[in-house]
Coordinates of C-alpha atoms and ligand atoms in Angstrom, one line a residue:
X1 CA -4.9 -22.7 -17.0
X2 CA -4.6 -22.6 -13.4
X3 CA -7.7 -22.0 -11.1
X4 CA -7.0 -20.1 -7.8
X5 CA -9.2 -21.1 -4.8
X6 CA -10.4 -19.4 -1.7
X7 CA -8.7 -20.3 2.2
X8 CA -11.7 -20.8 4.7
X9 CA -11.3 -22.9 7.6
X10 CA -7.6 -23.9 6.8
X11 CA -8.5 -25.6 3.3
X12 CA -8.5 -24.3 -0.4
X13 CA -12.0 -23.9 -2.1
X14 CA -13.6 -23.7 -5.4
X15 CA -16.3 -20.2 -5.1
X16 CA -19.6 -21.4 -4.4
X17 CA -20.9 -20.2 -7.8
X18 CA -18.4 -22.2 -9.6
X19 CA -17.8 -18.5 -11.2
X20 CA -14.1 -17.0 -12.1
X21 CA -12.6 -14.1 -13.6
X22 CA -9.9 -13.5 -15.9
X23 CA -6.9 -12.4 -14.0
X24 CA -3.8 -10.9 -16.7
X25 CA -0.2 -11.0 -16.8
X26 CA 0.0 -7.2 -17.9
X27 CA 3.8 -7.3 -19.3
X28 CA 2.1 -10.0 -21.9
X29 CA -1.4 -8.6 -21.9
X30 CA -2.4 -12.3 -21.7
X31 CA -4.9 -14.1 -19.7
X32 CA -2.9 -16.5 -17.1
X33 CA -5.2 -17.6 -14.5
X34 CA -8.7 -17.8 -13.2
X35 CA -9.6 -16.0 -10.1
X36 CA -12.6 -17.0 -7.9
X37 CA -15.6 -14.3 -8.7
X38 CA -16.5 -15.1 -4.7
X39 CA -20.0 -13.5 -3.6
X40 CA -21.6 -13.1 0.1
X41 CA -22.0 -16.9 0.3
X42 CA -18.7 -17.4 0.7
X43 CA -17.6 -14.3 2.4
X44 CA -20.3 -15.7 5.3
X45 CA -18.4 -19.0 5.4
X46 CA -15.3 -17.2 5.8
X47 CA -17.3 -15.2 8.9
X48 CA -18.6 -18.6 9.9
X49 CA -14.6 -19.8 10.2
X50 CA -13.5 -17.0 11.5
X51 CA -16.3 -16.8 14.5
X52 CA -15.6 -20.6 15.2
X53 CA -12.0 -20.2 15.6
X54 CA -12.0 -16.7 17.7
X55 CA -11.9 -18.2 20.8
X56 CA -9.0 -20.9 21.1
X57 CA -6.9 -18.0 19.0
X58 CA -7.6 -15.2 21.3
X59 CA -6.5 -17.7 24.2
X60 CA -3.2 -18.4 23.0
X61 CA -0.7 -16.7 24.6
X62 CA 1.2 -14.0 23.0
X63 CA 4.1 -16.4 22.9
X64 CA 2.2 -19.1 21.0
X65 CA 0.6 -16.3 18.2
X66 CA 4.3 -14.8 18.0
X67 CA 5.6 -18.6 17.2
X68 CA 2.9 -19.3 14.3
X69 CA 3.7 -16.0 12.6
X70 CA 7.2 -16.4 12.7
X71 CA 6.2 -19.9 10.8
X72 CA 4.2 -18.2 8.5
X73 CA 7.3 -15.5 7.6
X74 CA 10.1 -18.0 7.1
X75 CA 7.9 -20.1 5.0
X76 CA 7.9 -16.6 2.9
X77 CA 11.2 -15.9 3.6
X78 CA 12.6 -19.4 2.4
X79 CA 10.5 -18.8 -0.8
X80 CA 11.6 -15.5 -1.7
X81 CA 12.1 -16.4 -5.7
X82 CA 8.9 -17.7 -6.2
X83 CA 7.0 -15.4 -4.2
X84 CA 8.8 -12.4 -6.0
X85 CA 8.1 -14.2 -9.4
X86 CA 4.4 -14.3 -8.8
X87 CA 4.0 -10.9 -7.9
X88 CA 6.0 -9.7 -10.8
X89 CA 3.9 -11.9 -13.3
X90 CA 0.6 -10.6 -11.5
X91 CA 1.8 -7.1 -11.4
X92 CA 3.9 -5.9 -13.9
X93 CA 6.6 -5.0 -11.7
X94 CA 10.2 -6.1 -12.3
X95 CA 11.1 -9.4 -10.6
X96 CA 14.3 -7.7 -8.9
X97 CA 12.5 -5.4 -7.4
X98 CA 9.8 -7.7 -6.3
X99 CA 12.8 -9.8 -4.7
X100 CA 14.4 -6.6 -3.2
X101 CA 11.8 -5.0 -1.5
X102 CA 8.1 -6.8 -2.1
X103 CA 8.4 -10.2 -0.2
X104 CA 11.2 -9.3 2.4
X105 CA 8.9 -6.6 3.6
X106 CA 6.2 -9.2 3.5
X107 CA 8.0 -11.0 5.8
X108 CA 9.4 -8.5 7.7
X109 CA 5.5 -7.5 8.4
X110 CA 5.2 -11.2 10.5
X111 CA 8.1 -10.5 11.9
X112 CA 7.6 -7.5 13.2
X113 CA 4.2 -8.0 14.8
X114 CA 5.0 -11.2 15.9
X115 CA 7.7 -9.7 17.9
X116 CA 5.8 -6.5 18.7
X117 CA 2.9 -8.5 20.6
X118 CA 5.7 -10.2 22.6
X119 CA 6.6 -6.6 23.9
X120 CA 3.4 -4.5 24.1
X121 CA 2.1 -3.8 27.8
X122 CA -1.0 -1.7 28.7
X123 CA -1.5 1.4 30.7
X124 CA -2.5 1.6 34.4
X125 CA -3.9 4.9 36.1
X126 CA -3.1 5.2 40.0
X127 CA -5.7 7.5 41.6
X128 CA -3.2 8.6 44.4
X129 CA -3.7 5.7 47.1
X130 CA -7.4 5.6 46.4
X131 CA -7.8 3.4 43.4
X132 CA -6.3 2.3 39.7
X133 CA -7.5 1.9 36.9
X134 CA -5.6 -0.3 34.4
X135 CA -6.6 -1.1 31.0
X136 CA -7.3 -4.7 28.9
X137 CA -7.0 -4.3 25.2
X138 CA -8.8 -7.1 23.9
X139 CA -9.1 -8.6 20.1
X140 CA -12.1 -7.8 18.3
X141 CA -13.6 -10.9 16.8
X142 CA -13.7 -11.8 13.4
X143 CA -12.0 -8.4 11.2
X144 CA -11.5 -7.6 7.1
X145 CA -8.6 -6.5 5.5
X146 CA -8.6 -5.3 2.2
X147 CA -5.8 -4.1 0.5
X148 CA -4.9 -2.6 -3.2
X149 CA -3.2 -4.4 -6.7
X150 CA 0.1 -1.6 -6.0
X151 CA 2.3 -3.4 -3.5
X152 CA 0.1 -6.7 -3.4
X153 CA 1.7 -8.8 -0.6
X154 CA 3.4 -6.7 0.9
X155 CA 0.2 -4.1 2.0
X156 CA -2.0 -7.4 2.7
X157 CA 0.5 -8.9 5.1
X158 CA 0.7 -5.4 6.7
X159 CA -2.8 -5.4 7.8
X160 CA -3.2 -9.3 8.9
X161 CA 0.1 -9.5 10.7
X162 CA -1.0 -7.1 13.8
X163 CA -4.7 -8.2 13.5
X164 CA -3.7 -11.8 13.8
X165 CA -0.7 -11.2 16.3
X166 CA -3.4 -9.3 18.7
X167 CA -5.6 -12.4 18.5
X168 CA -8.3 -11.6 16.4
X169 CA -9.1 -13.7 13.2
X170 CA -9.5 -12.7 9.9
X171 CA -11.3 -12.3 6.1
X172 CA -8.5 -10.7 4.0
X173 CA -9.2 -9.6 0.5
X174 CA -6.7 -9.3 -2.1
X175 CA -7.2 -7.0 -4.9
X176 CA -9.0 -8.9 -8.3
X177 CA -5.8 -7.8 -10.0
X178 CA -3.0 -9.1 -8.3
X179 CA -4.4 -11.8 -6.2
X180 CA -1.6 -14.4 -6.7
X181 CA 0.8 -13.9 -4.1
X182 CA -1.9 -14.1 -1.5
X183 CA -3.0 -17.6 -3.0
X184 CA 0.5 -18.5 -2.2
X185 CA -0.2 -16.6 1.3
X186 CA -2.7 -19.3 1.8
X187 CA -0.8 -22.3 1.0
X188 CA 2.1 -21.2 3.2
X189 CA 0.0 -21.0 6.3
X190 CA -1.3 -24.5 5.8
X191 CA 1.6 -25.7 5.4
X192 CA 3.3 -23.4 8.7
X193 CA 0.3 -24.9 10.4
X194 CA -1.7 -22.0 11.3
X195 CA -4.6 -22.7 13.1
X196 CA -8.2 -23.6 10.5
X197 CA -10.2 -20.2 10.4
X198 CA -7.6 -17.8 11.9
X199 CA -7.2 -16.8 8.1
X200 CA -9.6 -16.9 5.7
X201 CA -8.6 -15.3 2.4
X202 CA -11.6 -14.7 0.0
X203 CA -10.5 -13.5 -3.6
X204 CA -12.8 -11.7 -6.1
X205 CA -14.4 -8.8 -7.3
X206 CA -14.8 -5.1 -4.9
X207 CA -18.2 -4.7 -6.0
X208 CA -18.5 -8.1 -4.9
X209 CA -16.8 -10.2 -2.8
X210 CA -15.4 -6.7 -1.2
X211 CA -19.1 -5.4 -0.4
X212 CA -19.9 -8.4 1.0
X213 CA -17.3 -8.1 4.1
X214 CA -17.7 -4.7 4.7
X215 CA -21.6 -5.3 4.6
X216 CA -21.6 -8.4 7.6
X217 CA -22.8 -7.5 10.1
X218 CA -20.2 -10.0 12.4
X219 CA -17.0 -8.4 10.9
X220 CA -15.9 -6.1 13.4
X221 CA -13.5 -3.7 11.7
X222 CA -12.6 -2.8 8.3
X223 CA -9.1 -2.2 7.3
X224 CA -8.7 -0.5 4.0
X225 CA -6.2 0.6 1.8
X226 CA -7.8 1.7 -1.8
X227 CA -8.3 4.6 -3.5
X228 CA -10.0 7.5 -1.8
X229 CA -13.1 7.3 -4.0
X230 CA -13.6 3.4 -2.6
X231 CA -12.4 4.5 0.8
X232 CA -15.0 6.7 1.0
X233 CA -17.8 4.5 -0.3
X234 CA -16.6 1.8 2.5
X235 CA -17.1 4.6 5.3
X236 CA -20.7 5.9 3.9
X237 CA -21.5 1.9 4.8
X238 CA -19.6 1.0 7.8
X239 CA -19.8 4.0 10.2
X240 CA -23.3 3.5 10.4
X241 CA -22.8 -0.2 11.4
X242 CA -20.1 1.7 14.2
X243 CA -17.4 -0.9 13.1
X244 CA -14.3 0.6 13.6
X245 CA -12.6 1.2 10.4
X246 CA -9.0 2.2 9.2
X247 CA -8.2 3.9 6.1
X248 CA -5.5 4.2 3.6
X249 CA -6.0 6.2 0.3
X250 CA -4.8 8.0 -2.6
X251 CA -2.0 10.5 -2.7
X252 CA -0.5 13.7 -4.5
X253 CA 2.8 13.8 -3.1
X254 CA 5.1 17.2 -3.0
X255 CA 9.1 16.7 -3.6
X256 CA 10.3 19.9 -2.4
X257 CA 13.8 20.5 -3.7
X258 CA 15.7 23.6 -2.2
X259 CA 18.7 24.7 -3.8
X260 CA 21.0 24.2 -0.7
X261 CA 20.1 20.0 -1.6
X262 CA 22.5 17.3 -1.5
X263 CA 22.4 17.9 -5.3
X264 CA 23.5 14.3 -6.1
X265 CA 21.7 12.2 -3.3
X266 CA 18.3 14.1 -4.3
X267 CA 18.7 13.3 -8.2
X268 CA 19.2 9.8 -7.5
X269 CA 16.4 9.3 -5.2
X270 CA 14.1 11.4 -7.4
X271 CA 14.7 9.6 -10.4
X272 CA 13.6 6.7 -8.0
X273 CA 10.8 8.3 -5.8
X274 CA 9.1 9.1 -9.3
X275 CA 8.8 6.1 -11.1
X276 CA 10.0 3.4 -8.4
X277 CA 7.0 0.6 -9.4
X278 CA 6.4 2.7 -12.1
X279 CA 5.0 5.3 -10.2
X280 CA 2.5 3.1 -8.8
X281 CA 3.3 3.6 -5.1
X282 CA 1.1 5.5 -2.7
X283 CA 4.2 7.5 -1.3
X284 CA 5.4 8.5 -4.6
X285 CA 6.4 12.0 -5.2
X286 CA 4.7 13.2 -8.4
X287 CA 5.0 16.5 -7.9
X288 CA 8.2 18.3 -8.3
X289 CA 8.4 21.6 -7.1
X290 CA 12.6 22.8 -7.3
X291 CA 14.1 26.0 -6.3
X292 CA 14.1 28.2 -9.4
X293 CA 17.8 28.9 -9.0
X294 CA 18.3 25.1 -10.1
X295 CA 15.7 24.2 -12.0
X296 CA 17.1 24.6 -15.6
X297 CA 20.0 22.4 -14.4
X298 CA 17.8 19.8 -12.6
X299 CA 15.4 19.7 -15.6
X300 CA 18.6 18.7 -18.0
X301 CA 19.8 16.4 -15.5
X302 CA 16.5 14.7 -14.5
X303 CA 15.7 14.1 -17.9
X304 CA 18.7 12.7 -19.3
X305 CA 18.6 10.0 -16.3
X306 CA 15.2 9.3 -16.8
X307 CA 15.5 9.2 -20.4
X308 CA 18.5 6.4 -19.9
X309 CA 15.9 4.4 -17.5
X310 CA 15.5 0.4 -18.9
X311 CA 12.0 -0.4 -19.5
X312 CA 10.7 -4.0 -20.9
X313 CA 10.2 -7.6 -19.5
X314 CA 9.9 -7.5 -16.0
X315 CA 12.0 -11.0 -15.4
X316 CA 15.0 -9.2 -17.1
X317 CA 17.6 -8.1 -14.6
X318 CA 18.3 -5.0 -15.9
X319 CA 14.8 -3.8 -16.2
X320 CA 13.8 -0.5 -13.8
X321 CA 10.3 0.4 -15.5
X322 CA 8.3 -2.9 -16.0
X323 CA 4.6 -2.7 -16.9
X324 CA 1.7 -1.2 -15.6
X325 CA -0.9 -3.2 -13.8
X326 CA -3.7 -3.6 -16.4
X327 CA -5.0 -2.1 -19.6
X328 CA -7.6 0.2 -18.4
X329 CA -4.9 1.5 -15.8
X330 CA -3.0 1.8 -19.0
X331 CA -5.7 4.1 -20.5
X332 CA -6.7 6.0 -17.4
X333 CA -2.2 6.9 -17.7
X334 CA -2.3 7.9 -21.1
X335 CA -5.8 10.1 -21.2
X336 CA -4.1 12.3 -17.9
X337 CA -1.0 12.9 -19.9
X338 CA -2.9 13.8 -23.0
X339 CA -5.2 16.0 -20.4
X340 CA -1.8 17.8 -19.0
X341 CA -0.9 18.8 -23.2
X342 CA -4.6 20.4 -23.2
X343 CA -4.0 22.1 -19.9
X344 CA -0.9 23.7 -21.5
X345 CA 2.3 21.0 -20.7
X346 CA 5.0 20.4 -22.2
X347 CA 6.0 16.8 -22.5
X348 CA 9.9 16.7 -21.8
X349 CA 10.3 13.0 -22.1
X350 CA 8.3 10.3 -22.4
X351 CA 4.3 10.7 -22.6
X352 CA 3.9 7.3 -24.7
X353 CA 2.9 3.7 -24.9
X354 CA 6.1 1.2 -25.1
X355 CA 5.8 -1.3 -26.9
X356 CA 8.6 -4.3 -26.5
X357 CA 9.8 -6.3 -29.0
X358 CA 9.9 -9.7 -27.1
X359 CA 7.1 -11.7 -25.5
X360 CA 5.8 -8.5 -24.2
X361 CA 5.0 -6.8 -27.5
X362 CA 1.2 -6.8 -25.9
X363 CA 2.4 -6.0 -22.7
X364 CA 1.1 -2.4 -21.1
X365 CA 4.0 -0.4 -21.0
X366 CA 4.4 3.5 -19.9
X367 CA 7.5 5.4 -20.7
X368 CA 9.0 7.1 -17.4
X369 CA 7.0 10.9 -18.7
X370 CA 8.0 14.1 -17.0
X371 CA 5.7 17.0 -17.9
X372 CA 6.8 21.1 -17.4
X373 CA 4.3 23.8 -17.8
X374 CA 1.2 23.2 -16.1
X375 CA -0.1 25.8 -13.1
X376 CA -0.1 23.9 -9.2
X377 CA -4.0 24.2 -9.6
X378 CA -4.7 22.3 -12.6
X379 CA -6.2 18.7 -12.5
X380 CA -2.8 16.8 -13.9
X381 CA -1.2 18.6 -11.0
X382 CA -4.5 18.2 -8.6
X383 CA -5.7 14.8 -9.5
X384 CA -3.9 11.4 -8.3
X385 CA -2.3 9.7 -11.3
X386 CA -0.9 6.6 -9.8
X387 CA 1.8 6.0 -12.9
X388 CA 5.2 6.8 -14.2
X389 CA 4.1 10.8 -14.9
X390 CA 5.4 13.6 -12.8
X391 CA 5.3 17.1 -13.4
X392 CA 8.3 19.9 -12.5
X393 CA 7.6 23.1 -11.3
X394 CA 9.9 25.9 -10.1
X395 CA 9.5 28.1 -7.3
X396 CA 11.0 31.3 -5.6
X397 CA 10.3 31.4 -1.7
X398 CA 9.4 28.6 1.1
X399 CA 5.5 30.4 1.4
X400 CA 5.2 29.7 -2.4
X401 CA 6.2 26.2 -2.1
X402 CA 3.8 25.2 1.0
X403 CA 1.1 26.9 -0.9
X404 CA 1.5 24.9 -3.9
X405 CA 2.2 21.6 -1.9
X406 CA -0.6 22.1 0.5
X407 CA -3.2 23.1 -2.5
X408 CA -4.2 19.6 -3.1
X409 CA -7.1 16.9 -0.9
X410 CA -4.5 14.8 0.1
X411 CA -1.8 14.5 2.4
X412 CA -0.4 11.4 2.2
X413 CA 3.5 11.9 2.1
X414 CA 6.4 14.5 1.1
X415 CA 10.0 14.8 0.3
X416 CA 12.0 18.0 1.2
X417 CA 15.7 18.2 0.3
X418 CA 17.6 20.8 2.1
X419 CA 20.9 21.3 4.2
X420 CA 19.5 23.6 6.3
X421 CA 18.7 22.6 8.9
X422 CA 16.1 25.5 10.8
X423 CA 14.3 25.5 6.7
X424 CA 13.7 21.5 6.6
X425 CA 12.0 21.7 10.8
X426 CA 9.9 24.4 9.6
X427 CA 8.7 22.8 6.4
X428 CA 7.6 19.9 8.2
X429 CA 5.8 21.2 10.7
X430 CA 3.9 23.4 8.1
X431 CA 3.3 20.6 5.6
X432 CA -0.4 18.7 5.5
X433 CA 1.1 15.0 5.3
X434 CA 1.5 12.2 7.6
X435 CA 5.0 11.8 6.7
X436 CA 7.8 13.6 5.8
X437 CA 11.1 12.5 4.5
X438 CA 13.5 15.0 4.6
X439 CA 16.7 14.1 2.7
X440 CA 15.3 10.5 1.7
X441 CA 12.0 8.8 0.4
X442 CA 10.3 5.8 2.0
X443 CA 13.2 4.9 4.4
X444 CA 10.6 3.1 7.2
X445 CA 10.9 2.5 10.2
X446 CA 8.1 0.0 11.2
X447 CA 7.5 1.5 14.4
X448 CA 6.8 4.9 13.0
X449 CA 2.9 5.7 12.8
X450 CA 2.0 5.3 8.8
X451 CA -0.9 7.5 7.0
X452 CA -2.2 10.3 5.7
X453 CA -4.5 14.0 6.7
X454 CA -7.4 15.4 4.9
X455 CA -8.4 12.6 2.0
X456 CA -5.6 10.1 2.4
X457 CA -6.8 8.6 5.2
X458 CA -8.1 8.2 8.4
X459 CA -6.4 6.5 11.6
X460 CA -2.7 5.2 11.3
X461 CA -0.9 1.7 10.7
X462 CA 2.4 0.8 11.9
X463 CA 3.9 0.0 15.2
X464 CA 1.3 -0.1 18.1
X465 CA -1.1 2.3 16.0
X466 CA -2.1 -1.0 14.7
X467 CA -1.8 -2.9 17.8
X468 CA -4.5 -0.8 19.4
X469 CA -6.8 -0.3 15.8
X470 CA -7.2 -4.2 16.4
X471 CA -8.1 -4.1 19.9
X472 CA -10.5 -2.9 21.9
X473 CA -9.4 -0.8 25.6
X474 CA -11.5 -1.4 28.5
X475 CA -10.8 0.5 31.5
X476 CA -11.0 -1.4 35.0
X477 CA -11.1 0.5 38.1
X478 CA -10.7 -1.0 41.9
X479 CA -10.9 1.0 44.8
X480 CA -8.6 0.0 47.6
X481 CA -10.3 -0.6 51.1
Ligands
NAD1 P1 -9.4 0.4 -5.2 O1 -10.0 1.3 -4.2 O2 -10.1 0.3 -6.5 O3 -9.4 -1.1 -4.6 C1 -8.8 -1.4 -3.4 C2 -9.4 -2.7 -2.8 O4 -10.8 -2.4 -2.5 C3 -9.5 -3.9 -3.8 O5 -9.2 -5.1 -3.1 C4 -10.9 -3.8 -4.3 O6 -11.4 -5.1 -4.8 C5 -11.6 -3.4 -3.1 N1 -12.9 -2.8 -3.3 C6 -13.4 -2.1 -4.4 N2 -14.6 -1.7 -4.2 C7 -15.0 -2.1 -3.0 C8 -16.2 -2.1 -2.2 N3 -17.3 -1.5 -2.7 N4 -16.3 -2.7 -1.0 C9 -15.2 -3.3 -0.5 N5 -14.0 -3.4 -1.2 C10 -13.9 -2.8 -2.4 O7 -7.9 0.8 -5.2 P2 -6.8 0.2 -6.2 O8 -7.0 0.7 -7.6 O9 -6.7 -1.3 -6.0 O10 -5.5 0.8 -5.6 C11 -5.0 2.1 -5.9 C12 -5.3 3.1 -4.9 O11 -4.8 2.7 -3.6 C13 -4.6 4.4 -5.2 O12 -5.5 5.5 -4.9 C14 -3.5 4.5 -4.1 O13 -3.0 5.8 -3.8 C15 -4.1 3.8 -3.0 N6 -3.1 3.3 -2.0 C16 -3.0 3.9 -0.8 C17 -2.0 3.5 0.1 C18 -1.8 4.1 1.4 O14 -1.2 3.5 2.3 N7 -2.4 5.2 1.7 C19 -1.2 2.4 -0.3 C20 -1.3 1.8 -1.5 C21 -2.3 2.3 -2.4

C-alpha cells in the first residue's frame, strides 16, 4: 500500500501525526492508498516555507517565474499517461478522457500563466501636465488554494499557476478524495527544480487540514473552488480576517434548446454537456429546457443516444460513463433520483446502480438517468446534483424559458442553441450566469473571465482576473515641478 506524503519546503513528508486516511479507487470500491490526515501543525510548516521563500521568489524576474513554470508543465506534459492514469484510478473517470482533456489542460494552466506574466503591464493615470499616477501590483505573501475531487489537477493547477507566476508562494490543498495527481504535482516540481517553499502542497481532510489554512492568520488569500455550502462556511471565517478571497461553487446549469437549433450539433453536445465526467462538472447543463415544438422528437432521440452510452472500467477505451467519485457521492445520486419519482418524475432511462461484471463489480457506477415530469420549482430541478441525472422540460415562449432558467441560486453557466441570431443576444444578456455558450459547451478560452452570479461564486478566474486576485494595486502619484 502506498503512503502519499506532504511537499513543504521542496521535500516529501510523512504528517506530523503519523495519521492517514483511506483514499479509494471508486471504479473497484477498494482501498488503494493512504493519504496524509495533515492537521494545523503542518499547515504552519507549510506557512513557515512559504514566508521563508517569499522574498527571493517575488524578486525573480517575470522571465525567470515564466521559465520554472514552463519546467513544471513539460514535466506534465512529457508524463501525460501516467498523470491521466492516476487521476482516472483516483477518480473514477475514464482514462481517455483524463488523457484528452484532464492533464493537457493541467498543463496548459502553466503555460498559460507563465506566458501571461511575461505580457501583463500596469496602468498609469496622467493628471494633464500636473502629475501621474501609475500603479504597482505586487504579490501577496504566502496564499491557499483549495480546489474540489471533480476535475482534480486540472482546477488545482488553475489556481497555483497565476498565484505562483505573479510571485507569491503557496499552500495548495487537494481534495481528500482525489489527491493523487497533485502528489505527482509535487514530485514533478522537485524534479523541474522549483524553488524549496514556493509550493507547499498539504493533503488531508476539509474539516481539517482545510480549516487550518483558511484559519492562519499569515495566508493572505483564499482561493476556493468547493461546493457552495463550504464556500460559504470559508467566507463566514475569512472576511473577518479581510483576506481577500475568491470563490468558485456549485451550479444548476440551464441548456436552452430553441427549435431553430442546429438540431444535430446540439444532440451531440447535449448528450455530452450532460453526463461528460459523469455529470460531475461544474459547467454541466442538467437542466434541459427544449422548445415544445421539438421536444417529443428530442426526447426519442436523446434517449436512444444516451441509452447506447458505454459505461464500465474506466481504463477501457471505449468507456464514456466511468464511475462516480465515492460511495456516499453514490448515495447522495441515487436518494435525488428516487426524490425526483416522489416529486412526480418519470424516469426515461436510466435511474440505477451499474454494476460491472469485471474487476469493477464493487465499483460505484451511475447509469446516464434522464428524468421528465417534474415542475422548474421542485428540489430535483432546484437543488445541485453533481451526477449523471438531468431532467427535460418543454417550453413555449423565450419569457417562459428565462423564468425557469433564472428560478434557481445559482448562476454558474448556460447553453442556448439557436440560429437566430437577435434571440441568442438577447438571451444572454438576460440570463443570471457568468457564462454563456451559445451554440457550444465549455469551448474556453483562457483569457475569458471564469465564474459564476448569485451563489456560484464570487470574483472571477482566468486571464488577468487572476492576475490581479493574486496581487495587490498600489497607486503612486508624482507631481511634476
Ligand atoms: P467541497 O466543498 O466539499 O470541498 C472542496 C474542497 O474544500 C476540498 O478540498 C475540501 O477538503 C475542502 N474543504 C472542505 N471543508 C473545508 C473547510 N471547512 N475549510 C477549508 N477547506 C474545506 O466540494 P467538493 O464536493 O469537493 O466539490 C464539488 C463541488 O464543487 C460542487 O458543488 C461543484 O459545483 C463545485 N465546483 C465548482 C466549480 C466552479 O468553478 N464554480 C468547479 C468545480 C466544482
Amino acid at each position: 500500500m502506498e503512503f502519499l506524503k506532504n511537499y513543504i519546503n521542496g521535500e516529501l513528508v510523512a504528517p506530523s501525526s503519523g495519521r492517514y486516511i483511506d483514499n479509494y479507487e471508486p471504479a473497484t470500491g477498494k482501498v488503494y492508498s493512504q493519504i496524509p490526515d495533515s492537521d494545523e501543525v503542518d499547515v504552519q510548516s507549510a506557512v513557515e516555507s512559504a514566508k521563508n521563500a517569499f522574498e527571493s521568489w517575488k524578486n525573480l524576474s517575470n522571465e525567470q517565474r515564466h521559465d520554472h513554470l514552463i519546467n513544471v508543465s513539460r514535466l506534465i506534459e512529457q508524463r501525460i499517461d501516467e498523470f491521466a492514469l492516476a487521476e482516472s484510478k483516483d477518480n473514477g473517470k475514464p482514462f481517455k478522457l483524463a488523457q484528452r482533456v484532464d492533464i493537457p489542460r493541467a498543463v496548459s494552466n502553466f503555460k498559460f500563466y507563465a506566458t501571461a506574466i511575461m505580457n501583463w503591464g500596469s496602468e498609469s493615470h496622467n493628471m494633464s501636465g500636473k502629475a501621474i499616477n501609475y500603479t504597482l501590483r505586487q504579490p501577496l505573501g504566502p496564499v491557499g488554494c483549495i480546489s474540489p475531487w471533480n476535475l482534480p489537477l486540472y482546477l488545482f493547477s488553475w489556481k497555483i499557476a497565476p498565484a505562483l507566476a505573479t510571485g507569491n508562494t503557496v499552500i495548495a490543498k487537494p481534495s481528500e478524495i482525489t489527491p493523487y495527481t497533485a502528489y505527482l504535482l509535487s514530485k514533478v516540481c522537485m524534479e523541474a527544480g522549483l524553488p524549496a517553499g514556493v509550493l507547499n502542497i498539504v493533503h488531508g481532510l476539509g474539516t481539517k487540514a482545510g480549516e487550518a489554512i483558511i484559519q492562519n492568520n499569515q495566508i493572505k488569500a483564499i482561493s476556493f473552488t468547493g461546493g457552495t455550502k463550504t464556500g460559504a462556511h470559508i467566507a463566514s471565517v475569512v472576511a473577518p480576517k479581510f483576506k481577500k478571497l475568491s470563490l468558485e461553487l456549485g451550479g444548476k446549469n440551464p441548456n436552452i434548446i430553441f427549435a431553430d437549433c442546429n438540431y444535430e450539433l446540439m444532440l451531440k453536445t447535449t448528450v455530452n454537456s450532460s453526463f461528460s465526467n459523469q455529470g460531475q462538472i461544474c459547467l454541466c447543463g442538467s437542466r434541459i429546457f427544449v422548445e415544445s415544438s421539438i421536444y417529443e422528437k428530442f426526447k426519442k432521440d436523446f434517449v436512444a443516444a444516451v441509452s447506447k452510452m458505454a459505461i464500465g472500467d474506466p481504463n477501457e477505451p471505449k468507456t464514456q460513463i466511468g464511475a462516480v467519485v465515492s460511495k456516499p457521492h453514490m448515495e447522495k445520486i441515487l436518494s435525488y433520483i428516487e426524490l425526483a419519482k416522489t416529486e412526480g418524475g418519470k424516469v426515461l432511462t436510466g435511474g440505477e446502480r451499474f454494476f460491472p461484471q469485471d474487476r469493477c463489480a464493487e465499483g460505484y457506477f451511475i447509469k446516464p438517468t434522464i428524468i421528465e415530469g417534474l415542475d422548474y420549482m421542485c428540489r430535483t430541478n432546484q437543488e445541485e446534483i453533481f451526477g449523471p441525472v438531468v431532467t427535460i422540460t418543454p417550453f413555449h415562449s423565450e419569457d417562459e424559458v428565462l423564468k425557469m432558467a433564472n428560478s434557481t441560486e445559482y448562476g454558474l453557466a448556460c447553453s442556448i442553441w439557436t440560429e437566430n441570431i437577435t434571440r441568442a443576444h438577447k438571451m444572454a444578456e438576460n440570463i443570471e450566469s457568468g457564462i454563456v455558450w451559445i451554440n457550444c459547451w465549455l469551448l474556453r478560452d483562457l483569457r475569458t473571465p471564469f465564474g459564476g452570479v448569485k451563489n456560484s461564486g464570487v470574483g472571477r478566474e482566468g486571464g488577468s482576473e487572476a492576475l490581479d486576485f493574486f496581487t495587490e494595486p498600489k497607486n503612486v502619484c508624482i507631481q511634476y515641478g
